[in-house]
mmCIF file of C-alpha atoms and ligand atoms in Angstrom:
data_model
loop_
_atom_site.group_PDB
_atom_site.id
_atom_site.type_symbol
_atom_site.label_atom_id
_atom_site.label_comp_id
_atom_site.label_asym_id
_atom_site.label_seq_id
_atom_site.Cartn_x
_atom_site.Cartn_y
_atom_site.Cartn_z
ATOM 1 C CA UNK S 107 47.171 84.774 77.011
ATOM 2 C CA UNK S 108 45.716 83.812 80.460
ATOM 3 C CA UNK S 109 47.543 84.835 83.275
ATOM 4 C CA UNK S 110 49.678 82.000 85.191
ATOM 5 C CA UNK S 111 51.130 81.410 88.317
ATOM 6 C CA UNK S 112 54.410 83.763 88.988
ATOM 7 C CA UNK S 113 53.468 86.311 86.020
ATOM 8 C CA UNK S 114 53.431 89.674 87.236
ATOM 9 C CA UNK S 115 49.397 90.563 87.449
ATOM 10 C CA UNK S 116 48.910 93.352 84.692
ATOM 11 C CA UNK S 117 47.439 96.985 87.206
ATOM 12 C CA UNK S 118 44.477 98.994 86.544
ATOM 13 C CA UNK S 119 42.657 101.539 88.017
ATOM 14 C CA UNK S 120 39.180 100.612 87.690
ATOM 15 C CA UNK S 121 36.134 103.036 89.932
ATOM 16 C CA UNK S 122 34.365 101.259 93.035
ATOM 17 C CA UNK S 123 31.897 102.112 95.468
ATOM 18 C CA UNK S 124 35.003 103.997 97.454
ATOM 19 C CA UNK S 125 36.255 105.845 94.264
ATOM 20 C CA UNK S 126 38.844 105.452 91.424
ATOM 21 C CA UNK S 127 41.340 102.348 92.552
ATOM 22 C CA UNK S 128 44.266 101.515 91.008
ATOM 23 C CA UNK S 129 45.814 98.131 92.339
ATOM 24 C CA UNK S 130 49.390 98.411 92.752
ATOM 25 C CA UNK S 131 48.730 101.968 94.532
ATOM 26 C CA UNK S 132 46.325 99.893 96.876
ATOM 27 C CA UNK S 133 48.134 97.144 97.357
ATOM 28 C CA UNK S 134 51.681 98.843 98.363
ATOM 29 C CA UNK S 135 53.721 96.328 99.867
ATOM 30 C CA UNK S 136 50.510 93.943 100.995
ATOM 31 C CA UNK S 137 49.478 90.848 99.679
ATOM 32 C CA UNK S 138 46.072 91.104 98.213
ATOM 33 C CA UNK S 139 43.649 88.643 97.461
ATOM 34 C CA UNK S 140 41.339 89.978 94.100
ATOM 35 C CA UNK S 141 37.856 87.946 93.823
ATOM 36 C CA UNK S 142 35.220 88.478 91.359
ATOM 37 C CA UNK S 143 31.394 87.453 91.883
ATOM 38 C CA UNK S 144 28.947 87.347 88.910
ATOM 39 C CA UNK S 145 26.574 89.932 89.953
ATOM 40 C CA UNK S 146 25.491 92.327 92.660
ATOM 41 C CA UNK S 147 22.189 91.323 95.265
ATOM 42 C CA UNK S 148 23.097 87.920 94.830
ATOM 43 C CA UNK S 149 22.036 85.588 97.341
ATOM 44 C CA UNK S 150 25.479 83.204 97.339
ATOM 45 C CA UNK S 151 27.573 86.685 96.383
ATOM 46 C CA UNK S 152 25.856 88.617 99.787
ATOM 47 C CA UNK S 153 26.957 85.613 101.803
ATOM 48 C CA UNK S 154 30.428 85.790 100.058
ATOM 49 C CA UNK S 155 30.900 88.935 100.537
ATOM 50 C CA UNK S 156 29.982 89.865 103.801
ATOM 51 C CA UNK S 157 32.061 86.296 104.905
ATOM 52 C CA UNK S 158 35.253 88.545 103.537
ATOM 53 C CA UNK S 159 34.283 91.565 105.735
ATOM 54 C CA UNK S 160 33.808 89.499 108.925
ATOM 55 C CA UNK S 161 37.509 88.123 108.255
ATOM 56 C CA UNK S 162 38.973 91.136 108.450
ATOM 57 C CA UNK S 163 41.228 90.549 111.176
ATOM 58 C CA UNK S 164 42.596 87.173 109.975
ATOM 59 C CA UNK S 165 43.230 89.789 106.346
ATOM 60 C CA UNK S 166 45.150 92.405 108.739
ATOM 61 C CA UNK S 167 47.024 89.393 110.582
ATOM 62 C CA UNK S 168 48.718 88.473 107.497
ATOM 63 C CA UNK S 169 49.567 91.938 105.506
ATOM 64 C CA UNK S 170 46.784 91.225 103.082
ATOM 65 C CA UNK S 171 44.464 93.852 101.607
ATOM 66 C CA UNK S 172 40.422 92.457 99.429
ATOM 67 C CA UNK S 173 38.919 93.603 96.587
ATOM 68 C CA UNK S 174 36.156 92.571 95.346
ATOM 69 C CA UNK S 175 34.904 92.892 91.702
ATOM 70 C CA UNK S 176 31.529 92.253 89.945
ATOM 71 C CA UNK S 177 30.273 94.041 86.678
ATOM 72 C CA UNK S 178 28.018 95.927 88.287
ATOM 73 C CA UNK S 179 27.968 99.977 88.888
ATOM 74 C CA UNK S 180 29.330 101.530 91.782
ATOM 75 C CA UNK S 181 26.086 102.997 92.850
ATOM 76 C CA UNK S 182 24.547 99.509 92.695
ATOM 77 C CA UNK S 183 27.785 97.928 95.107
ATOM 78 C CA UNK S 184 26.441 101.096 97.419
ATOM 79 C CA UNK S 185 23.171 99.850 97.953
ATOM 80 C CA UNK S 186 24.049 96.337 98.269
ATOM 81 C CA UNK S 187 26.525 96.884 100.344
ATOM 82 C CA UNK S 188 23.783 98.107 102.630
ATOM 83 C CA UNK S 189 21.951 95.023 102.817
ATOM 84 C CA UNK S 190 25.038 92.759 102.931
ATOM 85 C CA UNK S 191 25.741 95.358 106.260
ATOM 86 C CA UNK S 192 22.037 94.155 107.420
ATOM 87 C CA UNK S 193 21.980 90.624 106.687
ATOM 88 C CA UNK S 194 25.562 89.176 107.175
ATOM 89 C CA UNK S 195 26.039 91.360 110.602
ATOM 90 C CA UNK S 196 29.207 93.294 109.172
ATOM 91 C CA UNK S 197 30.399 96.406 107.872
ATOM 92 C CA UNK S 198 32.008 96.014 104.229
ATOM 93 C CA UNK S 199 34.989 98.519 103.883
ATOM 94 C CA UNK S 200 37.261 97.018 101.020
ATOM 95 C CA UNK S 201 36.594 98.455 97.679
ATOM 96 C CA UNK S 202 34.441 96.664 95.337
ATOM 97 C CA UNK S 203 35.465 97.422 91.916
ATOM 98 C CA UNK S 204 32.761 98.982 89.559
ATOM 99 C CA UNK S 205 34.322 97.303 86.158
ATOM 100 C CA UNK S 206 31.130 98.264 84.115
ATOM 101 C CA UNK S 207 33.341 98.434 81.001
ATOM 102 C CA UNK S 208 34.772 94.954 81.948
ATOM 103 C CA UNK S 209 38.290 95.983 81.630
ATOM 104 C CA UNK S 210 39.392 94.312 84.577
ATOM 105 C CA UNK S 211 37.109 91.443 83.838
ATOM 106 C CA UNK S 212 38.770 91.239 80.721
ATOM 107 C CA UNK S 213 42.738 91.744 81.749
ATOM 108 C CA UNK S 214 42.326 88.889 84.638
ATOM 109 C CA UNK S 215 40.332 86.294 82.136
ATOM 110 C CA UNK S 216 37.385 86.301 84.523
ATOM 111 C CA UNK S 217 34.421 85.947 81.939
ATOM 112 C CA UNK S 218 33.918 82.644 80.936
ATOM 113 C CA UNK S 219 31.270 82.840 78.262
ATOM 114 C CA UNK S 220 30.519 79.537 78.035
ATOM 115 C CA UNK S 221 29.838 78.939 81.802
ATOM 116 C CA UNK S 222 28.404 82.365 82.505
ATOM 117 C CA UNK S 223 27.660 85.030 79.261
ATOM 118 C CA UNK S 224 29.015 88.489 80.050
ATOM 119 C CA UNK S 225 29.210 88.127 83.899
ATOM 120 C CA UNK S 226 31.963 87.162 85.795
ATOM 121 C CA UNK S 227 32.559 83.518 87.577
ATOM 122 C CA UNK S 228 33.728 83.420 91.082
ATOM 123 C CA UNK S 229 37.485 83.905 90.051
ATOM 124 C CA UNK S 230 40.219 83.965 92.989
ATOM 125 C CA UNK S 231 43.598 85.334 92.826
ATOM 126 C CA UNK S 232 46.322 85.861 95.435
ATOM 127 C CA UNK S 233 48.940 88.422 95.022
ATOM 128 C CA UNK S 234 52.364 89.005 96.442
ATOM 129 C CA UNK S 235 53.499 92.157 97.646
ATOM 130 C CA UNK S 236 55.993 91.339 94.294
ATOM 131 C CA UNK S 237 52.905 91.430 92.725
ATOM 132 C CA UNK S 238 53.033 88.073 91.504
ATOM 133 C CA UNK S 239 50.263 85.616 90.557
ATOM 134 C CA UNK S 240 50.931 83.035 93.618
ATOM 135 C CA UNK S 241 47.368 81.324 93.191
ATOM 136 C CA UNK S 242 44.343 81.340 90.839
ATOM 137 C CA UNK S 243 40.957 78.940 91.558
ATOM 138 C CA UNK S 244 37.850 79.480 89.912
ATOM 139 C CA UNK S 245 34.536 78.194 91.006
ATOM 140 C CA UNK S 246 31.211 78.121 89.463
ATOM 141 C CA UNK S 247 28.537 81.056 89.810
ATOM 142 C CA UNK S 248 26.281 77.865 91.968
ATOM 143 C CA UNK S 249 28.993 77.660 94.722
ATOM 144 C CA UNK S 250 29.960 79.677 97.119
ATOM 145 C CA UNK S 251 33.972 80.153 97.928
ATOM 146 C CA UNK S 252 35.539 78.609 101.048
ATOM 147 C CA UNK S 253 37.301 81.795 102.483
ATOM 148 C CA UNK S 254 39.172 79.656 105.013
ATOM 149 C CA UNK S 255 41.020 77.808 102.518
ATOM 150 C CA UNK S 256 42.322 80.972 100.652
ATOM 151 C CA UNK S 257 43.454 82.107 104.198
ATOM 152 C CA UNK S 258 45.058 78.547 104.531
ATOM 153 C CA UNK S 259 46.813 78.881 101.110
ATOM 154 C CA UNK S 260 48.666 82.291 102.351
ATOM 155 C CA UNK S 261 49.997 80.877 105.704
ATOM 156 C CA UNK S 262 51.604 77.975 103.374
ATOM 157 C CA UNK S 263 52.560 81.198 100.912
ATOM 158 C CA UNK S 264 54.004 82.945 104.307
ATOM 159 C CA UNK S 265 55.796 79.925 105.612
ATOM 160 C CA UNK S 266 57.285 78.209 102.377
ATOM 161 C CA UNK S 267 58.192 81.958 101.212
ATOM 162 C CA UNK S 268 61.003 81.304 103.994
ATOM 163 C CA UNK S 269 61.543 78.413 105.050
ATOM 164 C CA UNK S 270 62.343 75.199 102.675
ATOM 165 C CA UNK S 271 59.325 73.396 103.730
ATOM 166 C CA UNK S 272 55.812 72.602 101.914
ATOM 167 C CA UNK S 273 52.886 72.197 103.206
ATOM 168 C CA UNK S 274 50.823 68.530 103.165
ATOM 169 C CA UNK S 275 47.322 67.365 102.386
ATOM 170 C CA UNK S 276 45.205 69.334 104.777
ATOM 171 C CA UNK S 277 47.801 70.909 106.229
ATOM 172 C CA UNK S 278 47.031 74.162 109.251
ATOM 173 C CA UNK S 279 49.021 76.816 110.302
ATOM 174 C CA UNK S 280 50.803 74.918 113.340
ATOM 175 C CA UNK S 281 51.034 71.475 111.555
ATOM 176 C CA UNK S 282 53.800 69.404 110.618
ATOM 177 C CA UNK S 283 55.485 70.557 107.316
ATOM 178 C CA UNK S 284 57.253 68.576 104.360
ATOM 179 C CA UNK S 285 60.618 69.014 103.814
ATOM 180 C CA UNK S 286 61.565 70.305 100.490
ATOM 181 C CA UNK S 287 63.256 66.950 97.961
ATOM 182 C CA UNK S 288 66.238 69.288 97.752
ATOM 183 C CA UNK S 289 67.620 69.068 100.871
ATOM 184 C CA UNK S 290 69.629 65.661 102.151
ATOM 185 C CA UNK S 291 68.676 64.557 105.234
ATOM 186 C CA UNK S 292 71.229 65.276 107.106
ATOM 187 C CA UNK S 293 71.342 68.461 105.966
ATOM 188 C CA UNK S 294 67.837 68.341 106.731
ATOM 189 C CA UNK S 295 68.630 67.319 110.620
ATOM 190 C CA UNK S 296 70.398 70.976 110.390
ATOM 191 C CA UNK S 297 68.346 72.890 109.312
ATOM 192 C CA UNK S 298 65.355 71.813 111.225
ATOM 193 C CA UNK S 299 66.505 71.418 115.112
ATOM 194 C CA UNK S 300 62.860 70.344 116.024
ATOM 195 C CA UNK S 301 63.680 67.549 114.351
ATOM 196 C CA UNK S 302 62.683 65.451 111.241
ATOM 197 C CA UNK S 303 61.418 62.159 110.830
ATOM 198 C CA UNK S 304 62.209 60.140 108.074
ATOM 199 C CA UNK S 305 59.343 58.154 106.783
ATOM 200 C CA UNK S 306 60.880 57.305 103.341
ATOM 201 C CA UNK S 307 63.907 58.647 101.623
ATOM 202 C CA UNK S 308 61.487 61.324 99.644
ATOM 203 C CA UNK S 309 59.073 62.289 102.623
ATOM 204 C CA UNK S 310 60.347 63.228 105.522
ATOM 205 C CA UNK S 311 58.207 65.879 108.012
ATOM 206 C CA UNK S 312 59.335 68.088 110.584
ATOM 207 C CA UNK S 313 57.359 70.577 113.267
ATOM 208 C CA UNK S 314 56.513 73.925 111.583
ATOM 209 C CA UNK S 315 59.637 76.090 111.585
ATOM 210 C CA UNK S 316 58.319 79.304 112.662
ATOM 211 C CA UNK S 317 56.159 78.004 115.427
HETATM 212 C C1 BEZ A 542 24.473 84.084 93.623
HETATM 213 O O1 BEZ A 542 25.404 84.782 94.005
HETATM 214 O O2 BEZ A 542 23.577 83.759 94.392
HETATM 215 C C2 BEZ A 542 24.413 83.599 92.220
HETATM 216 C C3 BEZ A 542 24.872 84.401 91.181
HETATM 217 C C4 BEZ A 542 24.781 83.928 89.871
HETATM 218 C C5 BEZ A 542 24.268 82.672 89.624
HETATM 219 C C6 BEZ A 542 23.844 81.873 90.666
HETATM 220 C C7 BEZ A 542 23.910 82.342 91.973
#
């Protein structure tokens, strides 16, 4: 059965280029976002991955922790990693798992066969520190992933976590937010003392809470 958004994501302990990791140890109380790639010195995948690296800071900023994941060995993510160091001016230090026997490959539903045979597609998921599924994309082996937009998705995770708000179309961290159908307006007016504005009954927008 594949996995689905809110399931608890099934742990492993799967080897990497840093040694034996097993996710929920890793993760602890942080969010983590898991991504797979379909195979090691890559061009898109180099790009990808050294992309990741260089975001470290906006990772740190909001509690989450990377792994990466291709079915490659973890003496072959060493040597890579070397070149993705070179050409993509970074230094990669998240594990990249080693999953040679395709075990986690297998557990997250992240060989497609008839798209790619035996490697993984570009397979995204974000975790809670609950660790629960909050968001699952795949993309094609041809396309790079947009790394902003996953960071995008967890400030909406963050903010909607606590505050009943959702976020719009194109919505940025610092942008007006939706009010959530539950709440009356009035109750709304409450609630939100920035204000909302009423545009129809159903959408009504108000400044981001915790800004
Ligand atoms: C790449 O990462 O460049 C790539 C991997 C598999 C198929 C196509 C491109």
């Amino acid at each position: 059965m594949a996995l689905q958004l809110g399931d608890t994501v099934p742990d492993f302990t799967q080897n990497s280029q840093l040694g034996p990791i097993n996710l929920y140890d890793f993760a602890g109380d942080s969010w983590v976002v898991l991504f797979s790639h379909p195979a090691d010195y890559t061009p898109v995948c180099t790009t990808e991955l050294g992309e990741v690296s260089r975001l470290r800071s906006e990772w740190e900023k909001r509690n989450v922790k990377t792994i990466a994941l291709s079915v490659d060995s973890a003496e072959s993510h060493g040597g890579w990693i070397c070149d993705i160091n070179e050409t993509q001016n970074t230094t990669v230090d998240y594990p990249i798992l080693a999953d040679e026997d395709k075990k986690v490959s297998d557990l997250y539903g992240m060989i497609h066969p008839n798209s790619l045979n035996n490697l993984t597609v570009r397979s995204v998921f974000i975790i809670d520190p609950n660790k629960k599924l909050r968001l699952q994309i795949t993309y094609p082996a041809s396309t790079g992933r947009n790394f902003q937009e996953i960071l995008r998705v967890i400030d909406s995770l963050q903010l909607t976590d606590h505050h009943q708000v959702a976020t719009p179309v194109n919505w940025k961290d610092g942008e007006d937010c939706v009010v959530v159908p539950s709440i009356p307006t009035d109750e709304a007016r409450t609630k939100f003392p920035k204000g909302v504005t009423e545009i129809k009954p159903y959408l009504r927008m108000t400044p981001q809470p915790n800004k």
